[in-house]
mmCIF file of C-alpha atoms in Angstrom:
data_model
loop_
_atom_site.group_PDB
_atom_site.id
_atom_site.type_symbol
_atom_site.label_atom_id
_atom_site.label_comp_id
_atom_site.label_asym_id
_atom_site.label_seq_id
_atom_site.Cartn_x
_atom_site.Cartn_y
_atom_site.Cartn_z
ATOM 1 C CA MET X 1 78.439 -36.274 -5.198
ATOM 2 C CA THR X 2 76.460 -34.677 -2.512
ATOM 3 C CA ASP X 3 72.425 -33.366 -3.212
ATOM 4 C CA THR X 4 74.559 -30.195 -4.409
ATOM 5 C CA GLN X 5 76.168 -30.979 -6.511
ATOM 6 C CA SER X 6 74.428 -33.888 -8.651
ATOM 7 C CA ARG X 7 72.183 -30.688 -8.793
ATOM 8 C CA GLU X 8 74.454 -28.904 -10.344
ATOM 9 C CA ALA X 9 75.712 -31.501 -12.523
ATOM 10 C CA GLN X 10 72.539 -32.035 -13.871
ATOM 11 C CA GLU X 11 71.892 -28.697 -14.346
ATOM 12 C CA ILE X 12 74.863 -27.828 -15.473
ATOM 13 C CA GLU X 13 74.303 -30.730 -18.803
ATOM 14 C CA GLU X 14 71.204 -28.836 -19.215
ATOM 15 C CA LEU X 15 72.810 -26.042 -19.995
ATOM 16 C CA LEU X 16 75.801 -27.245 -22.698
ATOM 17 C CA PRO X 17 73.746 -27.341 -25.779
ATOM 18 C CA TRP X 18 72.818 -23.211 -25.171
ATOM 19 C CA TYR X 19 76.321 -23.053 -24.212
ATOM 20 C CA GLU X 20 77.926 -25.053 -27.738
ATOM 21 C CA LYS X 21 75.977 -22.489 -29.495
ATOM 22 C CA GLY X 22 76.662 -18.926 -27.374
ATOM 23 C CA THR X 23 73.249 -18.541 -26.546
ATOM 24 C CA LEU X 24 73.317 -17.681 -23.239
ATOM 25 C CA GLY X 25 73.104 -14.852 -21.659
ATOM 26 C CA PRO X 26 76.818 -13.612 -19.894
ATOM 27 C CA ASP X 27 75.806 -15.013 -15.730
ATOM 28 C CA GLU X 28 74.977 -18.541 -17.045
ATOM 29 C CA MET X 29 77.688 -18.872 -19.817
ATOM 30 C CA ARG X 30 79.911 -18.103 -16.886
ATOM 31 C CA ARG X 31 78.805 -20.158 -14.788
ATOM 32 C CA VAL X 32 79.560 -23.122 -17.546
ATOM 33 C CA ASP X 33 82.601 -22.014 -18.559
ATOM 34 C CA ASP X 34 84.135 -22.118 -14.444
ATOM 35 C CA TYR X 35 81.921 -25.265 -14.216
ATOM 36 C CA LEU X 36 84.290 -26.561 -16.259
ATOM 37 C CA ARG X 37 87.136 -25.341 -15.797
ATOM 38 C CA ALA X 38 86.689 -27.437 -12.090
ATOM 39 C CA HIS X 39 85.706 -30.885 -14.288
ATOM 40 C CA PRO X 40 87.200 -31.416 -17.270
ATOM 41 C CA GLU X 41 85.890 -34.429 -17.649
ATOM 42 C CA MET X 42 82.484 -32.630 -18.512
ATOM 43 C CA GLN X 43 84.414 -31.775 -21.558
ATOM 44 C CA PHE X 44 83.744 -35.058 -23.424
ATOM 45 C CA ARG X 45 79.483 -33.837 -22.875
ATOM 46 C CA LEU X 46 80.714 -31.454 -25.629
ATOM 47 C CA THR X 47 82.062 -33.597 -28.033
ATOM 48 C CA LEU X 48 78.722 -34.604 -28.458
ATOM 49 C CA ILE X 49 76.834 -32.455 -27.991
ATOM 50 C CA ARG X 50 78.715 -30.511 -30.951
ATOM 51 C CA GLU X 51 78.214 -33.908 -33.268
ATOM 52 C CA GLU X 52 74.443 -33.496 -32.535
ATOM 53 C CA LEU X 53 74.644 -30.088 -33.674
ATOM 54 C CA ALA X 54 76.402 -30.470 -37.236
ATOM 55 C CA GLU X 55 73.901 -33.542 -38.435
ATOM 56 C CA THR X 56 71.378 -31.066 -36.927
ATOM 57 C CA ILE X 57 72.698 -28.228 -39.616
ATOM 58 C CA ALA X 58 73.471 -31.093 -42.005
ATOM 59 C CA ALA X 59 69.969 -31.806 -41.496
ATOM 60 C CA ASN X 60 68.245 -28.607 -41.939
ATOM 61 C CA GLU X 61 70.444 -27.588 -45.661
ATOM 62 C CA SER X 62 69.613 -30.959 -47.240
ATOM 63 C CA LEU X 63 66.487 -29.772 -47.647
ATOM 64 C CA GLY X 64 66.312 -26.928 -49.574
ATOM 65 C CA MET X 65 63.969 -23.439 -50.474
ATOM 66 C CA PRO X 66 60.012 -23.789 -50.759
ATOM 67 C CA GLY X 67 58.692 -23.509 -54.289
ATOM 68 C CA THR X 68 58.414 -19.950 -56.291
ATOM 69 C CA ALA X 69 55.138 -21.028 -57.639
ATOM 70 C CA ALA X 70 54.242 -20.819 -52.591
ATOM 71 C CA ARG X 71 56.300 -17.077 -52.624
ATOM 72 C CA ASP X 72 53.423 -16.099 -55.303
ATOM 73 C CA ARG X 73 50.845 -17.139 -54.001
ATOM 74 C CA LEU X 74 51.493 -15.440 -51.019
ATOM 75 C CA PHE X 75 51.448 -12.338 -52.385
ATOM 76 C CA ALA X 76 48.696 -12.739 -54.842
ATOM 77 C CA ALA X 77 46.879 -12.650 -51.151
ATOM 78 C CA ILE X 78 49.087 -10.016 -50.278
ATOM 79 C CA THR X 79 48.148 -7.562 -52.676
ATOM 80 C CA ALA X 80 44.233 -8.947 -52.754
ATOM 81 C CA GLU X 81 44.353 -7.823 -49.294
ATOM 82 C CA ALA X 82 45.633 -4.753 -50.201
ATOM 83 C CA ASP X 83 43.217 -3.443 -52.391
ATOM 84 C CA THR X 84 40.620 -3.415 -49.567
ATOM 85 C CA ALA X 85 39.834 -1.528 -46.716
ATOM 86 C CA PRO X 86 41.728 -2.107 -43.053
ATOM 87 C CA SER X 87 40.239 -4.183 -40.239
ATOM 88 C CA VAL X 88 38.747 -2.908 -38.238
ATOM 89 C CA GLY X 89 40.324 -3.515 -35.658
ATOM 90 C CA ALA X 90 43.952 -2.573 -37.369
ATOM 91 C CA SER X 91 42.046 1.286 -38.198
ATOM 92 C CA LEU X 92 40.754 2.009 -34.093
ATOM 93 C CA LYS X 93 44.968 -0.049 -33.363
ATOM 94 C CA ALA X 94 46.658 3.098 -35.684
ATOM 95 C CA TRP X 95 44.297 5.705 -35.092
ATOM 96 C CA TRP X 96 45.462 4.844 -30.928
ATOM 97 C CA ARG X 97 48.809 4.655 -31.597
ATOM 98 C CA ASN X 98 49.189 8.230 -33.539
ATOM 99 C CA TRP X 99 47.398 9.544 -30.608
ATOM 100 C CA LEU X 100 49.888 7.661 -27.724
ATOM 101 C CA PRO X 101 52.489 10.998 -26.212
ATOM 102 C CA GLU X 102 55.924 9.464 -27.075
ATOM 103 C CA GLY X 103 56.838 7.052 -24.544
ATOM 104 C CA MET X 104 53.803 5.803 -22.849
ATOM 105 C CA SER X 105 52.613 2.819 -23.277
ATOM 106 C CA PRO X 106 49.338 1.504 -25.088
ATOM 107 C CA GLY X 107 48.611 -0.489 -21.569
ATOM 108 C CA LEU X 108 49.249 3.157 -19.325
ATOM 109 C CA GLY X 109 46.862 4.738 -22.120
ATOM 110 C CA LEU X 110 44.303 2.510 -22.318
ATOM 111 C CA ALA X 111 44.314 2.887 -18.769
ATOM 112 C CA ALA X 112 44.564 6.383 -18.872
ATOM 113 C CA LEU X 113 41.219 6.102 -21.417
ATOM 114 C CA ALA X 114 39.650 4.162 -19.820
ATOM 115 C CA ALA X 115 39.603 6.967 -16.267
ATOM 116 C CA CYS X 116 38.289 9.493 -19.220
ATOM 117 C CA ALA X 117 35.788 7.261 -19.840
ATOM 118 C CA VAL X 118 34.757 6.611 -16.820
ATOM 119 C CA ILE X 119 33.890 10.580 -16.056
ATOM 120 C CA ILE X 120 32.654 10.989 -18.770
ATOM 121 C CA VAL X 121 29.557 8.049 -18.516
ATOM 122 C CA GLN X 122 28.960 9.937 -15.002
ATOM 123 C CA ALA X 123 28.249 13.400 -16.539
ATOM 124 C CA ALA X 124 26.616 12.331 -18.972
ATOM 125 C CA ALA X 125 24.369 9.474 -16.782
ATOM 126 C CA LEU X 126 23.203 12.115 -14.701
ATOM 127 C CA VAL X 127 22.233 14.717 -18.093
ATOM 128 C CA VAL X 128 20.207 11.317 -19.049
ATOM 129 C CA PHE X 129 18.081 10.840 -15.645
ATOM 130 C CA THR X 130 18.078 15.447 -14.903
ATOM 131 C CA PHE X 131 16.947 15.683 -18.188
ATOM 132 C CA ALA X 132 16.213 12.693 -19.962
ATOM 133 C CA GLU X 133 11.288 13.468 -21.253
ATOM 134 C CA PRO X 134 9.746 10.287 -19.851
ATOM 135 C CA GLN X 135 8.674 8.379 -22.658
ATOM 136 C CA GLY X 136 10.268 5.811 -23.802
ATOM 137 C CA GLY X 137 13.324 4.913 -26.694
ATOM 138 C CA TYR X 138 16.727 6.609 -28.461
ATOM 139 C CA ARG X 139 17.887 7.719 -31.377
ATOM 140 C CA VAL X 140 18.930 4.966 -34.218
ATOM 141 C CA ALA X 141 22.042 4.977 -34.860
ATOM 142 C CA ALA X 142 21.465 7.474 -38.573
ATOM 143 C CA GLY X 143 20.415 9.067 -36.124
ATOM 144 C CA ARG X 144 17.119 10.362 -38.672
ATOM 145 C CA GLU X 145 13.992 8.250 -35.887
ATOM 146 C CA THR X 146 13.735 8.365 -33.014
ATOM 147 C CA VAL X 147 12.040 3.861 -32.675
ATOM 148 C CA PRO X 148 9.297 2.801 -29.096
ATOM 149 C CA ALA X 149 11.475 1.334 -27.357
ATOM 150 C CA GLN X 150 10.037 -2.418 -28.151
ATOM 151 C CA SER X 151 8.715 -2.399 -31.476
ATOM 152 C CA GLY X 152 11.440 -3.759 -33.360
ATOM 153 C CA SER X 153 13.376 -7.518 -34.028
ATOM 154 C CA TYR X 154 16.595 -7.196 -32.336
ATOM 155 C CA LEU X 155 19.641 -9.822 -31.931
ATOM 156 C CA PHE X 156 23.715 -9.554 -30.707
ATOM 157 C CA VAL X 157 26.183 -9.581 -33.010
ATOM 158 C CA ARG X 158 30.561 -9.431 -32.270
ATOM 159 C CA PHE X 159 32.064 -9.128 -35.269
ATOM 160 C CA ALA X 160 35.432 -11.540 -35.847
ATOM 161 C CA ASP X 161 39.072 -9.090 -34.635
ATOM 162 C CA ASP X 162 39.394 -9.173 -39.096
ATOM 163 C CA ALA X 163 36.759 -7.721 -39.761
ATOM 164 C CA LYS X 164 36.574 -5.008 -42.571
ATOM 165 C CA ALA X 165 34.290 -1.719 -42.322
ATOM 166 C CA ALA X 166 33.949 -1.839 -45.897
ATOM 167 C CA ASP X 167 32.555 -6.264 -44.507
ATOM 168 C CA ILE X 168 30.176 -4.963 -42.087
ATOM 169 C CA ALA X 169 28.710 -2.485 -44.168
ATOM 170 C CA VAL X 170 28.083 -4.637 -46.502
ATOM 171 C CA LEU X 171 26.460 -7.369 -44.509
ATOM 172 C CA LEU X 172 24.115 -4.696 -42.494
ATOM 173 C CA ASN X 173 23.164 -3.035 -45.838
ATOM 174 C CA GLU X 174 21.387 -6.424 -47.050
ATOM 175 C CA LEU X 175 19.972 -7.161 -43.677
ATOM 176 C CA ASN X 176 18.547 -4.063 -44.215
ATOM 177 C CA ALA X 177 19.908 -4.141 -40.366
ATOM 178 C CA VAL X 178 21.310 -0.714 -37.704
ATOM 179 C CA VAL X 179 23.264 -0.455 -35.180
ATOM 180 C CA VAL X 180 21.528 0.521 -32.355
ATOM 181 C CA ASP X 181 24.122 -0.159 -29.435
ATOM 182 C CA GLY X 182 27.236 -0.817 -28.394
ATOM 183 C CA PRO X 183 30.397 -1.782 -28.006
ATOM 184 C CA LYS X 184 28.862 -3.767 -24.902
ATOM 185 C CA PRO X 185 31.085 -5.651 -22.598
ATOM 186 C CA GLY X 186 32.723 -8.629 -24.713
ATOM 187 C CA GLY X 187 32.813 -6.634 -28.089
ATOM 188 C CA VAL X 188 28.911 -6.990 -28.395
ATOM 189 C CA PHE X 189 26.468 -4.791 -30.710
ATOM 190 C CA LYS X 190 22.930 -5.071 -30.593
ATOM 191 C CA LEU X 191 21.809 -5.176 -34.440
ATOM 192 C CA ARG X 192 18.009 -3.436 -35.219
ATOM 193 C CA ILE X 193 16.700 -6.307 -38.110
ATOM 194 C CA ALA X 194 13.860 -4.925 -39.006
ATOM 195 C CA ASP X 195 10.873 -2.560 -37.781
ATOM 196 C CA ARG X 196 8.923 -5.195 -37.097
ATOM 197 C CA ALA X 197 8.465 -8.290 -34.597
ATOM 198 C CA LEU X 198 9.847 -11.621 -36.631
ATOM 199 C CA ASP X 199 8.478 -14.551 -36.211
ATOM 200 C CA GLU X 200 10.667 -17.549 -34.777
ATOM 201 C CA ALA X 201 11.334 -18.666 -38.158
ATOM 202 C CA GLU X 202 12.128 -15.461 -40.049
ATOM 203 C CA ARG X 203 14.387 -13.989 -37.165
ATOM 204 C CA GLU X 204 16.118 -18.093 -37.678
ATOM 205 C CA MET X 205 17.097 -17.089 -41.229
ATOM 206 C CA THR X 206 18.736 -13.734 -40.788
ATOM 207 C CA ILE X 207 20.299 -15.371 -37.792
ATOM 208 C CA GLN X 208 21.531 -19.104 -40.016
ATOM 209 C CA LYS X 209 22.230 -16.265 -41.935
ATOM 210 C CA LEU X 210 24.890 -14.058 -40.442
ATOM 211 C CA ARG X 211 26.304 -17.617 -39.358
ATOM 212 C CA GLU X 212 27.095 -18.568 -42.178
ATOM 213 C CA LYS X 213 29.530 -15.264 -42.571
ATOM 214 C CA THR X 214 31.935 -15.987 -40.734
ATOM 215 C CA ASP X 215 34.971 -13.214 -41.579
ATOM 216 C CA ILE X 216 32.048 -10.879 -39.906
ATOM 217 C CA ILE X 217 30.443 -11.904 -37.549
ATOM 218 C CA SER X 218 32.047 -13.812 -34.514
ATOM 219 C CA PHE X 219 29.448 -14.844 -32.543
ATOM 220 C CA VAL X 220 24.569 -14.476 -32.257
ATOM 221 C CA ALA X 221 22.340 -14.424 -30.287
ATOM 222 C CA PRO X 222 18.707 -13.357 -30.068
ATOM 223 C CA ALA X 223 18.827 -10.411 -27.865
ATOM 224 C CA GLY X 224 14.806 -10.104 -26.153
ATOM 225 C CA MET W 1 72.067 3.309 -44.473
ATOM 226 C CA ARG W 2 71.615 1.851 -41.838
ATOM 227 C CA ALA W 3 69.493 -1.650 -42.611
ATOM 228 C CA ALA W 4 65.255 -2.332 -41.585
ATOM 229 C CA THR W 5 65.468 -4.110 -38.003
ATOM 230 C CA ASP W 6 62.696 -6.984 -38.243
ATOM 231 C CA LYS W 7 60.829 -4.055 -35.890
ATOM 232 C CA ASP W 8 61.292 -1.555 -38.491
ATOM 233 C CA LEU W 9 59.561 -3.857 -41.139
ATOM 234 C CA ILE W 10 56.616 -4.681 -38.874
ATOM 235 C CA GLU W 11 56.119 -0.983 -38.627
ATOM 236 C CA ARG W 12 55.847 -1.132 -42.382
ATOM 237 C CA ILE W 13 53.870 -3.964 -42.671
ATOM 238 C CA ALA W 14 50.460 -2.979 -40.184
ATOM 239 C CA ALA W 15 50.907 0.537 -42.448
ATOM 240 C CA ARG W 16 50.494 -2.083 -45.326
ATOM 241 C CA ASP W 17 53.884 -1.338 -46.775
ATOM 242 C CA GLN W 18 54.143 -4.882 -49.447
ATOM 243 C CA THR W 19 57.903 -4.095 -50.305
ATOM 244 C CA ALA W 20 58.869 -4.363 -46.400
ATOM 245 C CA MET W 21 56.853 -7.946 -46.115
ATOM 246 C CA THR W 22 58.816 -8.489 -49.034
ATOM 247 C CA VAL W 23 62.181 -8.058 -47.201
ATOM 248 C CA LEU W 24 60.567 -9.455 -44.136
ATOM 249 C CA TYR W 25 60.007 -12.844 -46.310
ATOM 250 C CA ALA W 26 62.511 -13.204 -48.126
ATOM 251 C CA ARG W 27 64.898 -13.177 -44.376
ATOM 252 C CA HIS W 28 62.714 -15.709 -42.525
ATOM 253 C CA HIS W 29 60.872 -17.914 -45.007
ATOM 254 C CA VAL W 30 63.606 -20.889 -45.568
ATOM 255 C CA ARG W 31 64.594 -21.366 -41.642
ATOM 256 C CA LEU W 32 61.186 -21.503 -41.478
ATOM 257 C CA TYR W 33 59.501 -23.527 -44.285
ATOM 258 C CA ARG W 34 62.592 -25.750 -43.140
ATOM 259 C CA TYR W 35 61.707 -26.301 -39.495
ATOM 260 C CA LEU W 36 57.662 -27.036 -40.275
ATOM 261 C CA VAL W 37 59.229 -29.703 -42.951
ATOM 262 C CA ARG W 38 61.161 -31.032 -40.253
ATOM 263 C CA LEU W 39 57.686 -31.178 -38.293
ATOM 264 C CA THR W 40 55.786 -32.177 -40.660
ATOM 265 C CA ARG W 41 57.591 -33.738 -42.759
ATOM 266 C CA ASN W 42 56.180 -33.443 -45.571
ATOM 267 C CA GLU W 43 57.120 -29.877 -47.934
ATOM 268 C CA ALA W 44 53.848 -28.971 -49.368
ATOM 269 C CA THR W 45 52.807 -29.552 -46.276
ATOM 270 C CA ALA W 46 54.836 -26.985 -45.023
ATOM 271 C CA GLU W 47 54.848 -24.642 -47.935
ATOM 272 C CA GLU W 48 51.355 -23.778 -47.786
ATOM 273 C CA LEU W 49 51.625 -23.521 -43.685
ATOM 274 C CA MET W 50 54.603 -20.998 -43.941
ATOM 275 C CA ASN W 51 52.342 -18.832 -46.128
ATOM 276 C CA GLU W 52 49.939 -19.105 -43.761
ATOM 277 C CA VAL W 53 52.658 -17.666 -41.711
ATOM 278 C CA PHE W 54 52.977 -14.762 -43.449
ATOM 279 C CA LEU W 55 49.548 -13.878 -44.398
ATOM 280 C CA GLU W 56 48.847 -13.499 -40.247
ATOM 281 C CA CYS W 57 52.213 -11.633 -40.512
ATOM 282 C CA TRP W 58 50.825 -9.279 -42.677
ATOM 283 C CA ARG W 59 47.526 -9.285 -41.369
ATOM 284 C CA LYS W 60 48.051 -9.076 -37.076
ATOM 285 C CA ALA W 61 51.925 -7.044 -37.684
ATOM 286 C CA ASP W 62 50.080 -4.175 -35.893
ATOM 287 C CA SER W 63 49.439 -6.502 -33.243
ATOM 288 C CA PHE W 64 53.094 -6.888 -32.536
ATOM 289 C CA GLU W 65 54.424 -5.597 -29.257
ATOM 290 C CA GLY W 66 57.491 -5.730 -30.210
ATOM 291 C CA ARG W 67 58.177 -7.481 -26.646
ATOM 292 C CA SER W 68 60.216 -10.054 -28.873
ATOM 293 C CA ALA W 69 61.885 -10.509 -31.815
ATOM 294 C CA VAL W 70 60.405 -10.582 -34.910
ATOM 295 C CA SER W 71 61.176 -14.275 -36.005
ATOM 296 C CA THR W 72 59.483 -15.729 -32.729
ATOM 297 C CA TRP W 73 56.341 -14.377 -33.086
ATOM 298 C CA LEU W 74 56.957 -15.817 -36.569
ATOM 299 C CA PHE W 75 57.919 -19.288 -35.285
ATOM 300 C CA SER W 76 55.607 -19.636 -32.124
ATOM 301 C CA ILE W 77 52.608 -18.758 -35.392
ATOM 302 C CA GLY W 78 54.229 -21.633 -37.553
ATOM 303 C CA HIS W 79 54.762 -23.834 -35.091
ATOM 304 C CA ASN W 80 51.101 -23.140 -33.093
ATOM 305 C CA ARG W 81 49.703 -23.788 -36.188
ATOM 306 C CA ALA W 82 51.856 -26.998 -37.276
ATOM 307 C CA VAL W 83 50.849 -28.932 -33.560
ATOM 308 C CA SER W 84 47.211 -28.207 -34.617
ATOM 309 C CA GLN W 85 47.090 -29.059 -38.008
ATOM 310 C CA MET W 86 49.291 -32.242 -36.746
ATOM 311 C CA ARG W 87 46.852 -33.072 -33.783
ATOM 312 C CA LYS W 88 44.126 -32.261 -36.673
ATOM 313 C CA ARG W 89 45.080 -35.260 -38.054
ATOM 314 C CA GLY W 90 45.950 -37.537 -35.668
ATOM 315 C CA GLU W 91 49.744 -37.355 -36.223
ATOM 316 C CA ASP W 92 51.167 -35.832 -33.743
ATOM 317 C CA GLN W 93 50.218 -39.891 -32.162
ATOM 318 C CA LEU W 94 52.463 -41.094 -34.150
ATOM 319 C CA ASP W 95 55.397 -42.948 -32.039
ATOM 320 C CA GLU W 96 58.605 -43.357 -31.825
ATOM 321 C CA GLU W 97 58.219 -47.214 -32.355
ATOM 322 C CA ALA W 98 55.871 -46.263 -34.761
ATOM 323 C CA ALA W 99 58.847 -44.570 -36.002
ATOM 324 C CA ALA W 100 61.029 -46.182 -36.154
ATOM 325 C CA GLN W 101 58.834 -49.733 -37.504
ATOM 326 C CA LEU W 102 58.216 -47.614 -40.244
ATOM 327 C CA ALA W 103 62.148 -46.790 -41.137
ATOM 328 C CA ASP W 104 62.488 -49.730 -40.959
ATOM 329 C CA ASP W 105 60.539 -52.096 -43.175
ATOM 330 C CA ALA W 106 61.464 -48.674 -45.406
ATOM 331 C CA ASP W 107 65.351 -50.104 -45.740
ATOM 332 C CA THR W 108 66.321 -51.180 -48.538
ATOM 333 C CA PRO W 109 69.543 -52.490 -48.652
ATOM 334 C CA GLU W 110 71.540 -49.432 -49.714
ATOM 335 C CA VAL W 111 70.045 -48.427 -46.629
ATOM 336 C CA ALA W 112 71.269 -50.508 -44.925
ATOM 337 C CA GLU W 113 74.070 -50.021 -45.497
ATOM 338 C CA GLN W 114 74.419 -46.276 -44.880
ATOM 339 C CA LYS W 115 73.469 -46.495 -41.380
ATOM 340 C CA ARG W 116 76.608 -48.004 -40.668
ATOM 341 C CA ASP W 117 78.430 -43.966 -41.226
ATOM 342 C CA LYS W 118 77.810 -42.566 -37.292
ATOM 343 C CA ALA W 119 76.069 -39.870 -39.021
ATOM 344 C CA ALA W 120 73.506 -41.015 -41.506
ATOM 345 C CA ILE W 121 72.581 -42.875 -37.528
ATOM 346 C CA MET W 122 72.063 -40.453 -35.969
ATOM 347 C CA ARG W 123 69.509 -38.822 -38.769
ATOM 348 C CA ALA W 124 68.387 -41.437 -38.944
ATOM 349 C CA CYS W 125 67.739 -41.877 -35.257
ATOM 350 C CA MET W 126 66.527 -37.618 -34.907
ATOM 351 C CA ASP W 127 63.869 -38.868 -37.498
ATOM 352 C CA GLN W 128 62.348 -41.068 -34.965
ATOM 353 C CA LEU W 129 61.960 -38.823 -31.786
ATOM 354 C CA SER W 130 58.781 -37.905 -31.096
ATOM 355 C CA THR W 131 57.174 -34.444 -32.359
ATOM 356 C CA ASP W 132 58.313 -32.266 -28.948
ATOM 357 C CA HIS W 133 61.885 -33.420 -29.522
ATOM 358 C CA ARG W 134 62.247 -33.011 -32.917
ATOM 359 C CA ALA W 135 60.767 -29.360 -32.849
ATOM 360 C CA ILE W 136 63.544 -28.676 -30.106
ATOM 361 C CA ILE W 137 66.146 -30.051 -30.837
ATOM 362 C CA ASP W 138 66.185 -27.994 -33.863
ATOM 363 C CA LEU W 139 65.671 -24.944 -32.212
ATOM 364 C CA VAL W 140 67.912 -25.177 -31.008
ATOM 365 C CA TYR W 141 70.711 -26.475 -33.248
ATOM 366 C CA TYR W 142 69.827 -24.651 -35.820
ATOM 367 C CA GLN W 143 67.438 -22.488 -35.350
ATOM 368 C CA GLU W 144 69.496 -20.653 -32.768
ATOM 369 C CA ALA W 145 66.974 -20.227 -30.695
ATOM 370 C CA SER W 146 67.568 -19.334 -26.385
ATOM 371 C CA VAL W 147 66.186 -20.761 -23.745
ATOM 372 C CA SER W 148 63.595 -18.068 -23.487
ATOM 373 C CA GLU W 149 63.552 -17.435 -26.908
ATOM 374 C CA ALA W 150 62.561 -21.840 -27.604
ATOM 375 C CA ALA W 151 59.725 -20.708 -24.521
ATOM 376 C CA GLU W 152 58.199 -18.457 -26.383
ATOM 377 C CA ILE W 153 57.889 -20.592 -30.027
ATOM 378 C CA LEU W 154 56.537 -23.620 -27.958
ATOM 379 C CA ALA W 155 54.279 -21.855 -24.608
ATOM 380 C CA ILE W 156 55.885 -23.531 -22.889
ATOM 381 C CA PRO W 157 58.183 -22.480 -19.332
ATOM 382 C CA GLU W 158 61.705 -22.148 -19.417
ATOM 383 C CA ASN W 159 62.868 -25.380 -17.010
ATOM 384 C CA THR W 160 60.639 -26.981 -18.698
ATOM 385 C CA VAL W 161 62.352 -26.093 -22.188
ATOM 386 C CA LYS W 162 65.809 -27.353 -20.804
ATOM 387 C CA THR W 163 65.216 -30.663 -19.676
ATOM 388 C CA ARG W 164 62.741 -30.992 -22.355
ATOM 389 C CA MET W 165 66.080 -30.786 -24.434
ATOM 390 C CA PHE W 166 67.920 -33.164 -21.802
ATOM 391 C CA TYR W 167 65.470 -35.846 -21.836
ATOM 392 C CA ALA W 168 64.952 -34.767 -26.220
ATOM 393 C CA ARG W 169 69.167 -35.451 -26.899
ATOM 394 C CA LYS W 170 68.774 -38.729 -23.818
ATOM 395 C CA LYS W 171 66.207 -40.759 -26.380
ATOM 396 C CA LEU W 172 68.457 -40.101 -28.937
ATOM 397 C CA ALA W 173 71.590 -41.176 -27.376
ATOM 398 C CA GLU W 174 68.716 -43.942 -26.307
ATOM 399 C CA LEU W 175 67.637 -44.579 -30.280
ATOM 400 C CA MET W 176 71.166 -44.723 -31.310
ATOM 401 C CA ARG W 177 72.820 -47.579 -28.432
ATOM 402 C CA GLU W 178 69.449 -49.724 -30.221
ATOM 403 C CA ALA W 179 70.714 -49.169 -33.913
ATOM 404 C CA GLY W 180 74.807 -50.140 -32.109
ATOM 405 C CA LEU W 181 76.279 -46.935 -31.803
ATOM 406 C CA ASP W 182 76.586 -46.268 -28.413
ATOM 407 C CA ARG W 183 77.817 -43.594 -27.237
ATOM 408 C CA GLY W 184 79.353 -44.420 -24.566
ATOM 409 C CA TRP W 185 75.866 -41.297 -22.714
ATOM 410 C CA PRO W 186 73.594 -40.381 -20.984
#
């Protein structure tokens, strides 16, 4: 047997389990059919596969079914989650899907959105550089007060993918924190956690509190 | 009226439709559970893993992009979770020799008698295969996964799927030969 013949025999042999199950594509089915017609001795291998197949099915069928208690636990968990607000990610994705023109892939839509965002950012930069006040400062998320850029204590955080908007709001409220910037690259937001400069121990305590909320916060680090 | 496809159900699940979740669960839970039992060799663990898979499906239905079958997606999540849990417990290190030793130690005269039966020998030998080999055999023979579906579930290239299946069968034949049953292959 030449190397080519030997390689072909090996390739066919590897396909036989799927051939027997009928899960090959039409081209490969035809290829195996042709090979088996030309090499009837290979039929014996199919007999072995049928034995393995029968035993695998028998072993699986003998396992029975999962208990109803497992099902009840699952659907209790699902019902509990269904009663809470959808995740931030799910809401955004649903909103995004609704805005996409029919037939446009999410990737293409995202590219179009990114292009628009670049144009908007450039336009905003022009406005800011042209009309910016000479003093440093920015509006906080609530938009009711202006905080000097250097005052207060800040942290960088990234929210967990599954974090729910309601949970984030409760956590920020508990900490008396406000999102002042973001999302930055990597989905990072800047939080103001106090109006004054906290000492090291106070800031570390807040960081620790956030780190413990692993279902809401996936990353936290001091910001400046 | 046309029955809802799995992809229809996933869209409804993304919109928080619990009835759709119930239908999807009814369609896939038995096969998924059996796959996980065969992989972990533990029914309670398999039940918990199965629940984790469906809970993840509920939470992340909106991220399902429809490039593969829903069942492939579910099995892929289940396989990952099972392997990672077994790795944490050091169970994937259980090699075939150790498994064979366990089987021998556990043999009662009754089991020894049964082992003379060809089917029983084959089944015992299948249980002694490594996790990777058990997984591919179950996926192809029982779960009816195509080459590309098995590749996605196991997160390996299609060529590796084919060679892994070949070596799993070869190992099975070797174990059977050692157990006194020469199949004349390889």
